[in-house]
PDB file of C-alpha atoms and ligand atoms in Angstrom:
ATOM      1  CA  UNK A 193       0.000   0.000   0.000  1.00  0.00           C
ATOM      2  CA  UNK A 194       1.058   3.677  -0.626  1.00  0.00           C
ATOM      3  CA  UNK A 195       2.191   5.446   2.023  1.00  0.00           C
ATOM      4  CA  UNK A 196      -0.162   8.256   3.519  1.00  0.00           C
ATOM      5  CA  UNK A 197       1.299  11.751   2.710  1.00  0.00           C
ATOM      6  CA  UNK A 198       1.810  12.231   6.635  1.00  0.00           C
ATOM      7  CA  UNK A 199       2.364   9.111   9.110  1.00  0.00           C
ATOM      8  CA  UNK A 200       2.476   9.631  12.965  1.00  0.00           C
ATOM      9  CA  UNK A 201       4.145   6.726  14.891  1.00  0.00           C
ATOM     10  CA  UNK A 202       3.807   6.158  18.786  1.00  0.00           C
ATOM     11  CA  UNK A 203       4.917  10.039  19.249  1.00  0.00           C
ATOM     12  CA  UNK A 204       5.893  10.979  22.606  1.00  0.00           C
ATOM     13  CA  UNK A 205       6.664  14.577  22.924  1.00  0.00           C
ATOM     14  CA  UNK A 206       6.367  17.334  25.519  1.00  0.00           C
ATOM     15  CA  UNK A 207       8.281  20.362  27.013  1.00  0.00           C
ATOM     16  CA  UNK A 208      11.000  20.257  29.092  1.00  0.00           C
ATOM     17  CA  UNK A 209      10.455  17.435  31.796  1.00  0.00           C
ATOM     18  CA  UNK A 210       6.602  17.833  30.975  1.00  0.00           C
ATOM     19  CA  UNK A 211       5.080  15.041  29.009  1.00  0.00           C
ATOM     20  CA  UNK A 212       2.010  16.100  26.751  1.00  0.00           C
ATOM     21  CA  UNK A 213       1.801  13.458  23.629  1.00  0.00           C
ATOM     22  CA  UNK A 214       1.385  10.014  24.760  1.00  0.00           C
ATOM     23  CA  UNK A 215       1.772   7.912  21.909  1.00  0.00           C
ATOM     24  CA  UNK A 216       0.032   9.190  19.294  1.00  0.00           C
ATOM     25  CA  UNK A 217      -0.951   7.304  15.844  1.00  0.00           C
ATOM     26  CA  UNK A 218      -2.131   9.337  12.852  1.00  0.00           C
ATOM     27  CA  UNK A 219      -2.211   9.153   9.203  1.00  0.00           C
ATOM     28  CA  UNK A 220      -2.572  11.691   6.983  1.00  0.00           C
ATOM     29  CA  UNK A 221      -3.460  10.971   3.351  1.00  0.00           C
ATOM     30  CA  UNK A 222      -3.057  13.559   0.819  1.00  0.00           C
ATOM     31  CA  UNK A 223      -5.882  15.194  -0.239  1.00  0.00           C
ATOM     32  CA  UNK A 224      -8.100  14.699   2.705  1.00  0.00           C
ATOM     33  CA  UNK A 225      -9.389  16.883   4.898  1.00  0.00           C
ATOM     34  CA  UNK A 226      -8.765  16.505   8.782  1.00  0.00           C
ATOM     35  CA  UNK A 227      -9.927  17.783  11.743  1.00  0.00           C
ATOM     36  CA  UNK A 228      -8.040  17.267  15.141  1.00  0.00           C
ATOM     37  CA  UNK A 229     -10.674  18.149  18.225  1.00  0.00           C
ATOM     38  CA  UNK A 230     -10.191  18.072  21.508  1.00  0.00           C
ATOM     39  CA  UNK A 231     -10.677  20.645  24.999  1.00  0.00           C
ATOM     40  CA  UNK A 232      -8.422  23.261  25.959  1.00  0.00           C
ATOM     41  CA  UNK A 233      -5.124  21.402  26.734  1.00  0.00           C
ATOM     42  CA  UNK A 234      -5.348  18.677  25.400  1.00  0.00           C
ATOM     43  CA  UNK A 235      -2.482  18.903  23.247  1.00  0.00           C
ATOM     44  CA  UNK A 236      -3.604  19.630  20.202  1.00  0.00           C
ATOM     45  CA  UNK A 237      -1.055  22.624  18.955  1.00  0.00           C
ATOM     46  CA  UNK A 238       1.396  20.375  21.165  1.00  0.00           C
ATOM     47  CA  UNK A 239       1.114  17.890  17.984  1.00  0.00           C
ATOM     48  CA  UNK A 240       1.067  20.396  15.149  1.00  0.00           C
ATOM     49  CA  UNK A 241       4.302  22.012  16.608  1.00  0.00           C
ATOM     50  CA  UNK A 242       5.955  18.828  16.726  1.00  0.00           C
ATOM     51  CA  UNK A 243       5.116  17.971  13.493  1.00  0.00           C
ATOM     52  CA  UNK A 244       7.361  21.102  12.650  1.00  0.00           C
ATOM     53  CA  UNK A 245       9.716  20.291  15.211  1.00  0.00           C
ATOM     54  CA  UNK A 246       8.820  23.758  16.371  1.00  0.00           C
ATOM     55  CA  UNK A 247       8.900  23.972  20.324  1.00  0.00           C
ATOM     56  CA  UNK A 248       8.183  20.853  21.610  1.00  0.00           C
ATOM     57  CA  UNK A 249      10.709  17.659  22.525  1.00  0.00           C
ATOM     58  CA  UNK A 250       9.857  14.268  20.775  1.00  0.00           C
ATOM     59  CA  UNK A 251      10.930  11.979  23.629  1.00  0.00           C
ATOM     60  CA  UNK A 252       9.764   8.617  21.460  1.00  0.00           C
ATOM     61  CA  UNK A 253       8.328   7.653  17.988  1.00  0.00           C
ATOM     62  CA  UNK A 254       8.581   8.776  14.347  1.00  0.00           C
ATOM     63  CA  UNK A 255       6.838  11.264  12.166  1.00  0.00           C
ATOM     64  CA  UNK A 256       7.108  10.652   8.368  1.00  0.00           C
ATOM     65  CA  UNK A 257       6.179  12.893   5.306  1.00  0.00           C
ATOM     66  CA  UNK A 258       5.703  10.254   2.010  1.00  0.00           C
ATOM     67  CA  UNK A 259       7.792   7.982   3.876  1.00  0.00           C
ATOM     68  CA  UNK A 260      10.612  10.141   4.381  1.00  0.00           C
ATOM     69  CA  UNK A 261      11.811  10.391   8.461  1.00  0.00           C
ATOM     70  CA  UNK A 262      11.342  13.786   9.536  1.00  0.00           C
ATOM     71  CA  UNK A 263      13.471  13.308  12.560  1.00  0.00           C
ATOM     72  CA  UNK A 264      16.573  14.814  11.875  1.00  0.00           C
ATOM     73  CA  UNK A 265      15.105  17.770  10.488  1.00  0.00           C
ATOM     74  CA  UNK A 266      15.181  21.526  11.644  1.00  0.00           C
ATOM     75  CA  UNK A 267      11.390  23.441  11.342  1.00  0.00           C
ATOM     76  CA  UNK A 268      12.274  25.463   8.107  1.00  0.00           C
ATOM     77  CA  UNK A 269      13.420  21.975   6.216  1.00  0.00           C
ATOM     78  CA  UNK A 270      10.397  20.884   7.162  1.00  0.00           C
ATOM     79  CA  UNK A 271       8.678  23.741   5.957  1.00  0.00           C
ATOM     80  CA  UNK A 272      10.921  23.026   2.806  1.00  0.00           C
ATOM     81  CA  UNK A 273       9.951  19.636   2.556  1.00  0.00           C
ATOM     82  CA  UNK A 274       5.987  20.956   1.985  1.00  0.00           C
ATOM     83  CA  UNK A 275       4.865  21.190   5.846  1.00  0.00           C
ATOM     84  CA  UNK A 276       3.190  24.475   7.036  1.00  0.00           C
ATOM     85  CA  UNK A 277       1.928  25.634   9.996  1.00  0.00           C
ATOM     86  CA  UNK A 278      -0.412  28.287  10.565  1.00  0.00           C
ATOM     87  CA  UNK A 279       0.076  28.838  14.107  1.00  0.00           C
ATOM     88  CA  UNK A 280      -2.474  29.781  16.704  1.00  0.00           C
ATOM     89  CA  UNK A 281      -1.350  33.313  17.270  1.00  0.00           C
ATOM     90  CA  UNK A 282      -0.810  34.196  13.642  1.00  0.00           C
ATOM     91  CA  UNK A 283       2.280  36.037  13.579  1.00  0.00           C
ATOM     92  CA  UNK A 284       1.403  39.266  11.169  1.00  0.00           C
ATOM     93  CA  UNK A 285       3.894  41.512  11.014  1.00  0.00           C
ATOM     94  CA  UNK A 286       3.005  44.679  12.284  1.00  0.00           C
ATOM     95  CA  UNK A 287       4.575  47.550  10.311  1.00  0.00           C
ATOM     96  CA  UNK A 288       4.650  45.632   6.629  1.00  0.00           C
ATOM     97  CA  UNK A 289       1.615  45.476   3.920  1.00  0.00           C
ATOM     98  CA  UNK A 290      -0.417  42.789   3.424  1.00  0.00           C
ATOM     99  CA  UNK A 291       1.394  41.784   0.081  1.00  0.00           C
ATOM    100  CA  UNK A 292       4.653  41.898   1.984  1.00  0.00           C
ATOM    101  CA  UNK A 293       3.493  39.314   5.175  1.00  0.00           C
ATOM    102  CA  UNK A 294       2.037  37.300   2.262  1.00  0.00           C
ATOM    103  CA  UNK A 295       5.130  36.980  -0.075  1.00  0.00           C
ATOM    104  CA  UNK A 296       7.279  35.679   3.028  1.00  0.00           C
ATOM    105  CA  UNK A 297       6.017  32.787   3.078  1.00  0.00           C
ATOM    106  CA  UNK A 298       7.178  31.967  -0.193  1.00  0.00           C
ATOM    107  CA  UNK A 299      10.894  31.167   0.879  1.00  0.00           C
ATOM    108  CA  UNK A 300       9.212  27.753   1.931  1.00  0.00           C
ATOM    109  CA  UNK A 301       8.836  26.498  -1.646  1.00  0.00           C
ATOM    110  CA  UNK A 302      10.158  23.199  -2.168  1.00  0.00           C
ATOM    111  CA  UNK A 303      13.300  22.678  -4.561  1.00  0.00           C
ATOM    112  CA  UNK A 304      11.642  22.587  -8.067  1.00  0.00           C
ATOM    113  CA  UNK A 305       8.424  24.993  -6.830  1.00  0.00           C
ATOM    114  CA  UNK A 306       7.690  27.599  -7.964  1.00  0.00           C
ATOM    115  CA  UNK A 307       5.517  29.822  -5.076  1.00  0.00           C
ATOM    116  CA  UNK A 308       2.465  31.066  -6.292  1.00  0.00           C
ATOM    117  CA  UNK A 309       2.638  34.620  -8.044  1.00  0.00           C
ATOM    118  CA  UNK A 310       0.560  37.497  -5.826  1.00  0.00           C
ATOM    119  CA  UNK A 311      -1.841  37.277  -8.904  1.00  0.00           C
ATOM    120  CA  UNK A 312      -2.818  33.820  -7.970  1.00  0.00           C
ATOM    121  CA  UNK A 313      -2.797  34.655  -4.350  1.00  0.00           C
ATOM    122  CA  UNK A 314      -5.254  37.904  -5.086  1.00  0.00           C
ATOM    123  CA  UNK A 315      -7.477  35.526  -7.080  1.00  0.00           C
ATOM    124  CA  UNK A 316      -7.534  33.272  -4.356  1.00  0.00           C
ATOM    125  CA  UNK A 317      -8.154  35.465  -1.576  1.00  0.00           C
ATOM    126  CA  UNK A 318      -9.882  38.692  -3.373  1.00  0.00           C
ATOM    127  CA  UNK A 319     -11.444  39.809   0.214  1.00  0.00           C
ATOM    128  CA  UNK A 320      -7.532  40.670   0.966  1.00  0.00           C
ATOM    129  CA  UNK A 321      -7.076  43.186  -2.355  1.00  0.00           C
ATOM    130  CA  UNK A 322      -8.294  45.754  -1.141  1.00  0.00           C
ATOM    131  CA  UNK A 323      -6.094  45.672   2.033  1.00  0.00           C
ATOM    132  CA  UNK A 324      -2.565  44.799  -0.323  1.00  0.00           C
ATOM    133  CA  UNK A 325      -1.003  47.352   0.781  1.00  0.00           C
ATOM    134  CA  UNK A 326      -2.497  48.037   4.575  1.00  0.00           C
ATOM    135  CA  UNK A 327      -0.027  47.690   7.718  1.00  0.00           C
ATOM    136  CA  UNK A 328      -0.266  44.640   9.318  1.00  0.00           C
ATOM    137  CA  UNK A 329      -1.479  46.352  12.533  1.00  0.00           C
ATOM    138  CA  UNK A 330      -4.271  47.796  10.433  1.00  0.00           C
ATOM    139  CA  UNK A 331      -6.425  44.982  10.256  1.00  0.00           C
ATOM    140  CA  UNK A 332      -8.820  42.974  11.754  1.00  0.00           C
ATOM    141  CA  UNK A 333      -8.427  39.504  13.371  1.00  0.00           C
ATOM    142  CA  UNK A 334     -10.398  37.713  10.251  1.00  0.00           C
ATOM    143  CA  UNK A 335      -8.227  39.934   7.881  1.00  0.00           C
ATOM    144  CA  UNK A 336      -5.321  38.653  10.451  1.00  0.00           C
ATOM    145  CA  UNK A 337      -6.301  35.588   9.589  1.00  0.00           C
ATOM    146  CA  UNK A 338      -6.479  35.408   5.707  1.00  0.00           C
ATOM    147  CA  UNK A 339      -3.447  36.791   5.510  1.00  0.00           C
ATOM    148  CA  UNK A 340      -2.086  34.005   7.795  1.00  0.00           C
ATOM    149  CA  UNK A 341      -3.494  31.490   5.842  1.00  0.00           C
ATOM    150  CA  UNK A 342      -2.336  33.612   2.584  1.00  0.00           C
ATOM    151  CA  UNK A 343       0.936  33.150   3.259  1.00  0.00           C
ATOM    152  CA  UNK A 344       1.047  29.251   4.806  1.00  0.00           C
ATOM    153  CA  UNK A 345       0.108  28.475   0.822  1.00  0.00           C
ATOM    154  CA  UNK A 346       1.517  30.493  -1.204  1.00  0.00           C
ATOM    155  CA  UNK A 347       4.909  28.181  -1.379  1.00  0.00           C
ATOM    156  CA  UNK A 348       2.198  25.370  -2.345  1.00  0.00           C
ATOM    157  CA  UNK A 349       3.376  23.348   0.834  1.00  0.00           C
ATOM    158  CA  UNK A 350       1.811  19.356   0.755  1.00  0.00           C
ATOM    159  CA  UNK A 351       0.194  19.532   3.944  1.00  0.00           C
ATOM    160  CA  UNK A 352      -1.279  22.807   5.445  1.00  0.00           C
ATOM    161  CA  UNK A 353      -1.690  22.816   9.140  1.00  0.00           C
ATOM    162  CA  UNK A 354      -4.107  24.969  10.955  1.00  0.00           C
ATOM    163  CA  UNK A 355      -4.373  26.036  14.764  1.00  0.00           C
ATOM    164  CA  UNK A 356      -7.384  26.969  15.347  1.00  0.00           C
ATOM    165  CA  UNK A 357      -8.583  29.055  12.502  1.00  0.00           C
ATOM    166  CA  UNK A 358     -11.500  31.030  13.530  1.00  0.00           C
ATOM    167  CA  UNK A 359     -11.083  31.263  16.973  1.00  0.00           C
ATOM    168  CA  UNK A 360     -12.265  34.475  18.125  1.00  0.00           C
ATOM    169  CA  UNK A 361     -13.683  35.699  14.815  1.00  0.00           C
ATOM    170  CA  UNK A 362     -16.898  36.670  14.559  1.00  0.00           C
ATOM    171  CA  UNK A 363     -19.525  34.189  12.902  1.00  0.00           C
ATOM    172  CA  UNK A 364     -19.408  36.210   9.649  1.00  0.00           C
ATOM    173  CA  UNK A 365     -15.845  36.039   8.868  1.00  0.00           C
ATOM    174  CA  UNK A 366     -16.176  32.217  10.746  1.00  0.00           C
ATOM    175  CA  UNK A 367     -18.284  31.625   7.374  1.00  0.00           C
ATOM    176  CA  UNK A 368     -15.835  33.525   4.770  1.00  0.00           C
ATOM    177  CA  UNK A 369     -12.961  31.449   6.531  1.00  0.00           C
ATOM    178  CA  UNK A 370     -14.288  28.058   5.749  1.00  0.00           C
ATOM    179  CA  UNK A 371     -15.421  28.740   2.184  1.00  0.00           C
ATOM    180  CA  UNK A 372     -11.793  29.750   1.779  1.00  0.00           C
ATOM    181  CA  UNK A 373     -10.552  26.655   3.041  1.00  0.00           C
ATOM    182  CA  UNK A 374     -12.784  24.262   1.456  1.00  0.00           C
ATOM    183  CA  UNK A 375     -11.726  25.430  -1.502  1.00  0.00           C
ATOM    184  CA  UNK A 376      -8.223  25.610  -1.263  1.00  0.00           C
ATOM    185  CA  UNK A 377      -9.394  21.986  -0.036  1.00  0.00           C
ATOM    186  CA  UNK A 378     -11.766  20.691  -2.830  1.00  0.00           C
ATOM    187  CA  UNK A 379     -10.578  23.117  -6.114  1.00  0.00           C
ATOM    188  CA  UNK A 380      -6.982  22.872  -5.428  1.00  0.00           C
ATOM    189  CA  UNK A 381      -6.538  19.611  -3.600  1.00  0.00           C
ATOM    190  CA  UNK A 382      -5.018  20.852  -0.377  1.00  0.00           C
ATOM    191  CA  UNK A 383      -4.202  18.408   2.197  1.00  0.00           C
ATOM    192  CA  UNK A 384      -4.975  20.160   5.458  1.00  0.00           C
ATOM    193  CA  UNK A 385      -4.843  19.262   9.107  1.00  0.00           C
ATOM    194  CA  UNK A 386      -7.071  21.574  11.136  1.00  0.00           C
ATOM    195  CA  UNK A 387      -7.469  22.075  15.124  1.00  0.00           C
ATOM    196  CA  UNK A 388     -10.684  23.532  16.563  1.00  0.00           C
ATOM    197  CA  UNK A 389     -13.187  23.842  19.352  1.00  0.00           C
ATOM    198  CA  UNK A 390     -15.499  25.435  16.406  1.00  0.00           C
ATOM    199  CA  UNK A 391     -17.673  21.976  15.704  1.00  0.00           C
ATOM    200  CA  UNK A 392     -19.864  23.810  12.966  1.00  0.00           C
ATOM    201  CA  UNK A 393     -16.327  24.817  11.159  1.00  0.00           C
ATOM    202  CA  UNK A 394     -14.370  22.069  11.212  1.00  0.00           C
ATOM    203  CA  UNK A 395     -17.534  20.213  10.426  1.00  0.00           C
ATOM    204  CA  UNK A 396     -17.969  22.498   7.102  1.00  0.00           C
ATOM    205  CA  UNK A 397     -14.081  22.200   6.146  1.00  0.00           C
ATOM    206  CA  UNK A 398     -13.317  18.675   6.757  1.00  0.00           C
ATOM    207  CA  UNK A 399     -14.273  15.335   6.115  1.00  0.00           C
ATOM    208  CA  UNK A 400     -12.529  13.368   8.993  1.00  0.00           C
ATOM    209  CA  UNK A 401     -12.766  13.800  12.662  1.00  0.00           C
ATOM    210  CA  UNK A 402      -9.802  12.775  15.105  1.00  0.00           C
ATOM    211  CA  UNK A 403     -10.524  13.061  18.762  1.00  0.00           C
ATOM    212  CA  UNK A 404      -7.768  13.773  21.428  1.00  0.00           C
ATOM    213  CA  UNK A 405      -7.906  13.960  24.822  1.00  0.00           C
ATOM    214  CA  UNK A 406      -4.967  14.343  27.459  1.00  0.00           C
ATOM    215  CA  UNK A 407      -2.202  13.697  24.539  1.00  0.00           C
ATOM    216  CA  UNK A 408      -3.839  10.257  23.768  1.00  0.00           C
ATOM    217  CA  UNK A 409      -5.808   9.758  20.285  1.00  0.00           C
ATOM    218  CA  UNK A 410      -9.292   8.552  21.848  1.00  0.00           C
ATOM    219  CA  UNK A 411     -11.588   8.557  18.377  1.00  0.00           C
ATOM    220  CA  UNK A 412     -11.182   9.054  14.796  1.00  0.00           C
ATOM    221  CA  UNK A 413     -14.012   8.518  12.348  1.00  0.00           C
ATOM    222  CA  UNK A 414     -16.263  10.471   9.811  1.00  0.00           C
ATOM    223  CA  UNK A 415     -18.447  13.290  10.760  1.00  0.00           C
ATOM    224  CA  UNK A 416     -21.546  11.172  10.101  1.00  0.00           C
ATOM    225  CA  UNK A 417     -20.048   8.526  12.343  1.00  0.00           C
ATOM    226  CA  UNK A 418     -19.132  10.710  15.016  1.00  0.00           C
ATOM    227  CA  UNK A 419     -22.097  12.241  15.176  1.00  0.00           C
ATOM    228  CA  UNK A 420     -24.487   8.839  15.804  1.00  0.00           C
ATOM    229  CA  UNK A 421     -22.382   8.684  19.267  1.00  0.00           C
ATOM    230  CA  UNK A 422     -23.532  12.171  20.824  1.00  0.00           C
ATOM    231  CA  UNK A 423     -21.646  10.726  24.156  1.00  0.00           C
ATOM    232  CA  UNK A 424     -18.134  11.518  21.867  1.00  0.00           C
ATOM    233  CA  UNK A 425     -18.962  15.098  22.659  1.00  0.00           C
ATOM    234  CA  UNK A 426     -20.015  15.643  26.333  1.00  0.00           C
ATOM    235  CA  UNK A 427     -16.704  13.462  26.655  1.00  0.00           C
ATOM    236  CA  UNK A 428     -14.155  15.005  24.978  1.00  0.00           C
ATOM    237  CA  UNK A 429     -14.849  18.334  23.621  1.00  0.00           C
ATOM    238  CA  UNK A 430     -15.914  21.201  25.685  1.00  0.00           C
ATOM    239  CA  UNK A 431     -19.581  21.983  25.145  1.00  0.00           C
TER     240      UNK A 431
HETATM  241  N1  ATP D 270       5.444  26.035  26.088  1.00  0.00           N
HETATM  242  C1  ATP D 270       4.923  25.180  26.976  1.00  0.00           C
HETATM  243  N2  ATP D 270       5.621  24.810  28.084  1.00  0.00           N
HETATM  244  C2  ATP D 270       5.105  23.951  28.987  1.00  0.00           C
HETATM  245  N3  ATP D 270       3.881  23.395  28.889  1.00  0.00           N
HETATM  246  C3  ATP D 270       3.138  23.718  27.820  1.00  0.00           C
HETATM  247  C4  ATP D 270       3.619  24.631  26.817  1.00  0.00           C
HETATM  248  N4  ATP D 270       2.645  24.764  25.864  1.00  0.00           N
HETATM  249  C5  ATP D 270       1.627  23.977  26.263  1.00  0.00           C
HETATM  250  N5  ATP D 270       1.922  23.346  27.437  1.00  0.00           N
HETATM  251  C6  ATP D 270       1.057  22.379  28.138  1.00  0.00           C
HETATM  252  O1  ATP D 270       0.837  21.282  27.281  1.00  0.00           O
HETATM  253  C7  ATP D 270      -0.512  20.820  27.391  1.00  0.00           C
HETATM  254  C8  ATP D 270      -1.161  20.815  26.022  1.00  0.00           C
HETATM  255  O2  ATP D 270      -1.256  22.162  25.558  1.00  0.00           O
HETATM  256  P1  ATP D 270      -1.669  22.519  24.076  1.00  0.00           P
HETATM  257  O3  ATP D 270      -1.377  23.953  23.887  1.00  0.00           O
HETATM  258  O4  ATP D 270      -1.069  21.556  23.139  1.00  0.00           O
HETATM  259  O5  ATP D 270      -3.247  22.270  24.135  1.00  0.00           O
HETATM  260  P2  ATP D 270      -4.372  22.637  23.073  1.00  0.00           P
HETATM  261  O6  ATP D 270      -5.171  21.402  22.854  1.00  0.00           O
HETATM  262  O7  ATP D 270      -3.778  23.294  21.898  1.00  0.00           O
HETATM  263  O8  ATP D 270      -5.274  23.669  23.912  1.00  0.00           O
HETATM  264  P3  ATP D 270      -6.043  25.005  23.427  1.00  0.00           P
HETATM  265  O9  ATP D 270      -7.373  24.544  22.909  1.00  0.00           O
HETATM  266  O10 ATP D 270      -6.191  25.786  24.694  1.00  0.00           O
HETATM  267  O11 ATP D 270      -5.232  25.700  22.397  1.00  0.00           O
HETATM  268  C9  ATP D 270      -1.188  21.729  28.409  1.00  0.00           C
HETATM  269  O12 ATP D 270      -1.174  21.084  29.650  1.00  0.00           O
HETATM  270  C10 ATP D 270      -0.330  22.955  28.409  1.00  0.00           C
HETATM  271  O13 ATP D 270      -0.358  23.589  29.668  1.00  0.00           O
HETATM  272 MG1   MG D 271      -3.929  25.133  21.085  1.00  0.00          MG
END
């Protein structure tokens, strides 16, 4: 059988002395659409940053990206390799443009890539033209946000990860934000991975549901499957 574009192998991984992951098992096939639930603390930006190798210490198991061991690797191979986070707290730059925070992320491309153009970005995203060439401390949290998400794809990376999307965006922009990611998702076959405590958005932008709960994996299944057990929610997810 193939391998699945991302594999997660009996990952142990926490901070300092701290243990968070427990062992956790995931695969990731390209193409698909993924959502990883679970309550405050339950580790779920724990696993996206160590699948960038981006804070956290893997104290056991193996994370692989089409079979190749990302182990050794630092967070910006990784990003070079096709992994990208968009991380919780979004990281805009302040006192650049729009365009500029954007076309930073394009130093991720992978040898033989070209990053998108800003044209393709623009048609992409057309809510952000207007705003190309506003200060990054000019904007909103949704327009935050876009731009965030802007730049995690504009190297084309194989796997887009993102923490918690829409949290703290109101439920009109909530709604602008997942028709943007379904279809980077289903008209440009992104592969994402997406945290949330949102049910109705990850529910609209994925097809997959993957439960954790104290750094353990407890349930993964389809939507459809995870909602005939209503007890899945009053245990695990904050509601
Ligand atoms: N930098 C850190 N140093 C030490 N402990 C941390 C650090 N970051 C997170 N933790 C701890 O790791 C555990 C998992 O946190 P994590 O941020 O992964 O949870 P989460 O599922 O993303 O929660 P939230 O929904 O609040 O974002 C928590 O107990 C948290 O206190
Ligand atoms: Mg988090």
């Amino acid at each position: 059988m193939a391998d699945p574009l991302l594999r997660i192998e009996a990952l142990h991984s926490g901070y300092g002395d701290a243990a968070v992951l427990h062992g956790i098992d995931l695969a990731i096939e390209e193409g698909s659409a993924v959502a990883l639930l679970g309550r405050n603390g339950a580790g779920k930006s724990t696993l996206l940053k160590t699948i960038l190798n981006a804070g956290p210490r893997v104290t056991g198991g193996r994370i692989t990206l089409d079979g190749r061991d990302m182990g050794p690797l630092a967070p910006d191979a990784r990003a070079r390799a096709g992994l990208m986070l968009v991380p919780e707290d979004r990281r805009i730059f302040p006192h650049i443009t729009v365009a500029e925070n954007i076309a930073l992320g394009a130093h991720a491309a992978r040898p033989g890539v070209k990053p998108m153009t800003m044209d393709e970005i623009w048609a992409l995203f057309p809510a952000l033209v207007p705003f190309a060439a506003r200060a990054g401390y000019a904007l909103s949290g949704g327009q935050q946000q876009m731009v965030a998400v802007a730049r995690g794809v504009i190297a084309r990376p194989r796997l887009l990860l993102l923490d918690e999307p829409v949290e703290g965006l109101a439920p009109v922009i909530v709604d602008q934000m997942a028709g943007e990611i379904r279809r980077l998702h289903r008209d440009h076959g992104l592969t994402v991975l997406v945290t949330e405590q949102n049910l109705s958005f990850a529910r609209a932008v994925t097809d997959q549901v993957h439960l954790i709960d104290s750094g353990q994996l407890v349930y993964s299944g389809s939507w459809h499957e995870f909602d005939a057990d209503p007890t899945l929610k009053a245990r695990y997810l904050a509601v």
